[in-house]
Amino acid sequence: MKRGDFIKEMGNSLFQTVKSVYEPFLKEDLEKVEVVTDLALGITWLPLMTKSETSQNVEMKFVNGKPIIVSMNESNMQAMSGICPVCSNIIIVTALYSSGKCLNCEKEYNFKTNEGELQLESFPIKTKDQMYFVGFQKKRNR
């Protein structure tokens, strides 16, 4: 082995050793930063469903008494409010057409094309330990 190759290999090995030693600490610090960020933004994460429950369709879930519409487009999952922003009625979801409709004000939304008259509130989603979580932001009083 040439000296240059030996020194290069020693550098790579040293980097891998340092990385393996500090990686658990960095991961722990990142989790702490995530928790602090959620507290600062006022986001509360509640369980939505397990990864095995996911389907390639649109469905209504109730999380903490709130209707949440979950839609899957290929590998992209979205969570939206299941309440009409115009008249505050629950939106009726049609899985066959991947759409939702408010029967009171007659406005619709198609979840496959992301088009429609309804402007639904979107919620963040994260995964942890084979579980999907939906984030609710606390409303601030002004």
Short mmCIF file of C-alpha atoms in Angstrom, two decimals:
data_model
loop_
_atom_site.label_atom_id
_atom_site.label_comp_id
_atom_site.label_asym_id
_atom_site.label_seq_id
_atom_site.Cartn_x
_atom_site.Cartn_y
_atom_site.Cartn_z
CA MET A 1 0.00 0.00 0.00
CA LYS A 2 1.29 3.43 -0.90
CA ARG A 3 1.70 6.11 1.77
CA GLY A 4 -0.87 8.35 0.08
CA ASP A 5 -3.46 5.56 0.09
CA PHE A 6 -2.62 4.74 3.72
CA ILE A 7 -3.04 8.36 4.86
CA LYS A 8 -6.26 8.68 2.87
CA GLU A 9 -7.62 5.50 4.47
CA MET A 10 -6.61 6.71 7.94
CA GLY A 11 -8.46 10.01 7.36
CA ASN A 12 -11.61 8.21 6.22
CA SER A 13 -11.40 5.83 9.16
CA LEU A 14 -10.92 8.67 11.64
CA PHE A 15 -13.90 10.53 10.15
CA GLN A 16 -16.10 7.42 10.41
CA THR A 17 -15.04 6.90 14.05
CA VAL A 18 -15.82 10.50 15.01
CA LYS A 19 -19.13 10.30 13.15
CA SER A 20 -20.16 7.09 14.93
CA VAL A 21 -19.26 8.58 18.33
CA TYR A 22 -21.11 11.90 17.87
CA GLU A 23 -24.09 10.69 15.84
CA PRO A 24 -26.24 9.67 18.86
CA PHE A 25 -25.60 13.05 20.50
CA LEU A 26 -26.53 14.94 17.33
CA LYS A 27 -29.70 12.90 16.89
CA GLU A 28 -30.71 13.60 20.48
CA ASP A 29 -30.02 17.33 20.00
CA LEU A 30 -32.10 17.40 16.80
CA GLU A 31 -35.01 15.80 18.63
CA LYS A 32 -34.74 18.43 21.36
CA VAL A 33 -34.72 21.22 18.75
CA GLU A 34 -37.82 19.69 17.15
CA VAL A 35 -39.65 19.63 20.50
CA VAL A 36 -38.69 23.24 21.26
CA THR A 37 -39.80 24.35 17.79
CA ASP A 38 -43.16 22.65 18.24
CA LEU A 39 -43.60 24.37 21.60
CA ALA A 40 -42.67 27.77 20.15
CA LEU A 41 -45.08 27.37 17.23
CA GLY A 42 -47.79 25.92 19.47
CA ILE A 43 -48.08 22.65 17.53
CA THR A 44 -49.55 19.61 19.26
CA TRP A 45 -48.97 16.26 17.55
CA LEU A 46 -51.74 13.67 17.82
CA PRO A 47 -51.74 10.12 16.38
CA LEU A 48 -53.56 9.85 13.07
CA MET A 49 -53.03 6.25 11.93
CA THR A 50 -50.43 3.52 11.67
CA LYS A 51 -48.48 3.03 8.45
CA SER A 52 -50.31 -0.26 7.85
CA GLU A 53 -53.69 1.58 7.81
CA THR A 54 -52.79 3.81 4.85
CA SER A 55 -54.69 3.43 1.61
CA GLN A 56 -54.41 5.00 -1.83
CA ASN A 57 -57.77 6.69 -1.40
CA VAL A 58 -59.44 9.54 0.45
CA GLU A 59 -60.90 8.88 3.88
CA MET A 60 -62.26 10.76 6.87
CA LYS A 61 -60.61 10.27 10.27
CA PHE A 62 -61.63 11.80 13.57
CA VAL A 63 -58.71 12.99 15.70
CA ASN A 64 -59.55 14.37 19.12
CA GLY A 65 -63.12 14.92 17.93
CA LYS A 66 -62.07 16.88 14.83
CA PRO A 67 -62.81 15.56 11.32
CA ILE A 68 -59.63 15.19 9.27
CA ILE A 69 -59.63 14.22 5.59
CA VAL A 70 -56.59 12.10 4.68
CA SER A 71 -55.69 11.74 1.02
CA MET A 72 -52.87 9.88 -0.67
CA ASN A 73 -51.47 10.88 -4.08
CA GLU A 74 -48.84 8.29 -4.91
CA SER A 75 -46.42 8.70 -1.97
CA ASN A 76 -47.67 12.15 -0.90
CA MET A 77 -50.03 12.15 2.10
CA GLN A 78 -52.12 15.20 2.95
CA ALA A 79 -54.27 15.96 5.98
CA MET A 80 -56.95 18.63 5.65
CA SER A 81 -59.77 19.90 7.79
CA GLY A 82 -63.05 18.07 7.27
CA ILE A 83 -65.07 21.20 8.10
CA CYS A 84 -66.33 23.60 5.44
CA PRO A 85 -64.65 26.99 5.94
CA VAL A 86 -67.74 28.80 4.59
CA CYS A 87 -70.61 27.30 6.59
CA SER A 88 -68.84 25.09 9.22
CA ASN A 89 -70.59 21.85 8.21
CA ILE A 90 -68.79 18.51 7.95
CA ILE A 91 -67.65 17.76 4.41
CA ILE A 92 -68.98 14.57 2.83
CA VAL A 93 -66.14 12.53 1.34
CA THR A 94 -66.62 10.37 -1.76
CA ALA A 95 -63.78 7.86 -2.04
CA LEU A 96 -64.86 6.71 -5.51
CA TYR A 97 -64.29 10.16 -7.05
CA SER A 98 -61.62 11.26 -4.50
CA SER A 99 -63.63 14.34 -3.72
CA GLY A 100 -65.35 16.13 -0.88
CA LYS A 101 -68.47 18.24 -0.92
CA CYS A 102 -70.30 20.47 1.51
CA LEU A 103 -73.98 19.65 1.14
CA ASN A 104 -75.03 22.99 2.62
CA CYS A 105 -73.16 25.46 0.39
CA GLU A 106 -72.62 23.02 -2.54
CA LYS A 107 -68.86 23.67 -2.81
CA GLU A 108 -66.57 20.79 -3.84
CA TYR A 109 -62.89 19.83 -3.76
CA ASN A 110 -61.09 17.10 -5.71
CA PHE A 111 -58.20 15.60 -3.73
CA LYS A 112 -56.52 13.92 -6.74
CA THR A 113 -56.26 17.09 -8.80
CA ASN A 114 -56.14 19.48 -5.81
CA GLU A 115 -58.78 21.67 -7.43
CA GLY A 116 -62.07 22.99 -6.25
CA GLU A 117 -64.02 25.80 -4.67
CA LEU A 118 -63.34 24.73 -1.07
CA GLN A 119 -60.23 26.23 0.52
CA LEU A 120 -59.55 23.60 3.19
CA GLU A 121 -57.12 24.14 6.04
CA SER A 122 -54.06 21.90 5.69
CA PHE A 123 -52.34 20.20 8.65
CA PRO A 124 -48.71 19.05 8.90
CA ILE A 125 -47.98 15.32 9.07
CA LYS A 126 -44.94 13.55 10.49
CA THR A 127 -43.99 9.91 10.91
CA LYS A 128 -42.40 8.29 13.92
CA ASP A 129 -42.20 4.63 14.96
CA GLN A 130 -44.50 3.28 12.19
CA MET A 131 -47.15 5.89 13.07
CA TYR A 132 -48.45 9.01 11.33
CA PHE A 133 -49.09 12.09 13.46
CA VAL A 134 -51.07 15.19 12.56
CA GLY A 135 -50.12 18.60 13.95
CA PHE A 136 -52.68 21.02 15.33
CA GLN A 137 -51.64 24.60 15.93
CA LYS A 138 -53.13 26.39 18.90
CA LYS A 139 -55.19 29.42 17.95
CA ARG A 140 -53.73 32.58 19.44
CA ASN A 141 -56.03 35.14 21.00
CA ARG A 142 -55.43 38.66 19.78
#
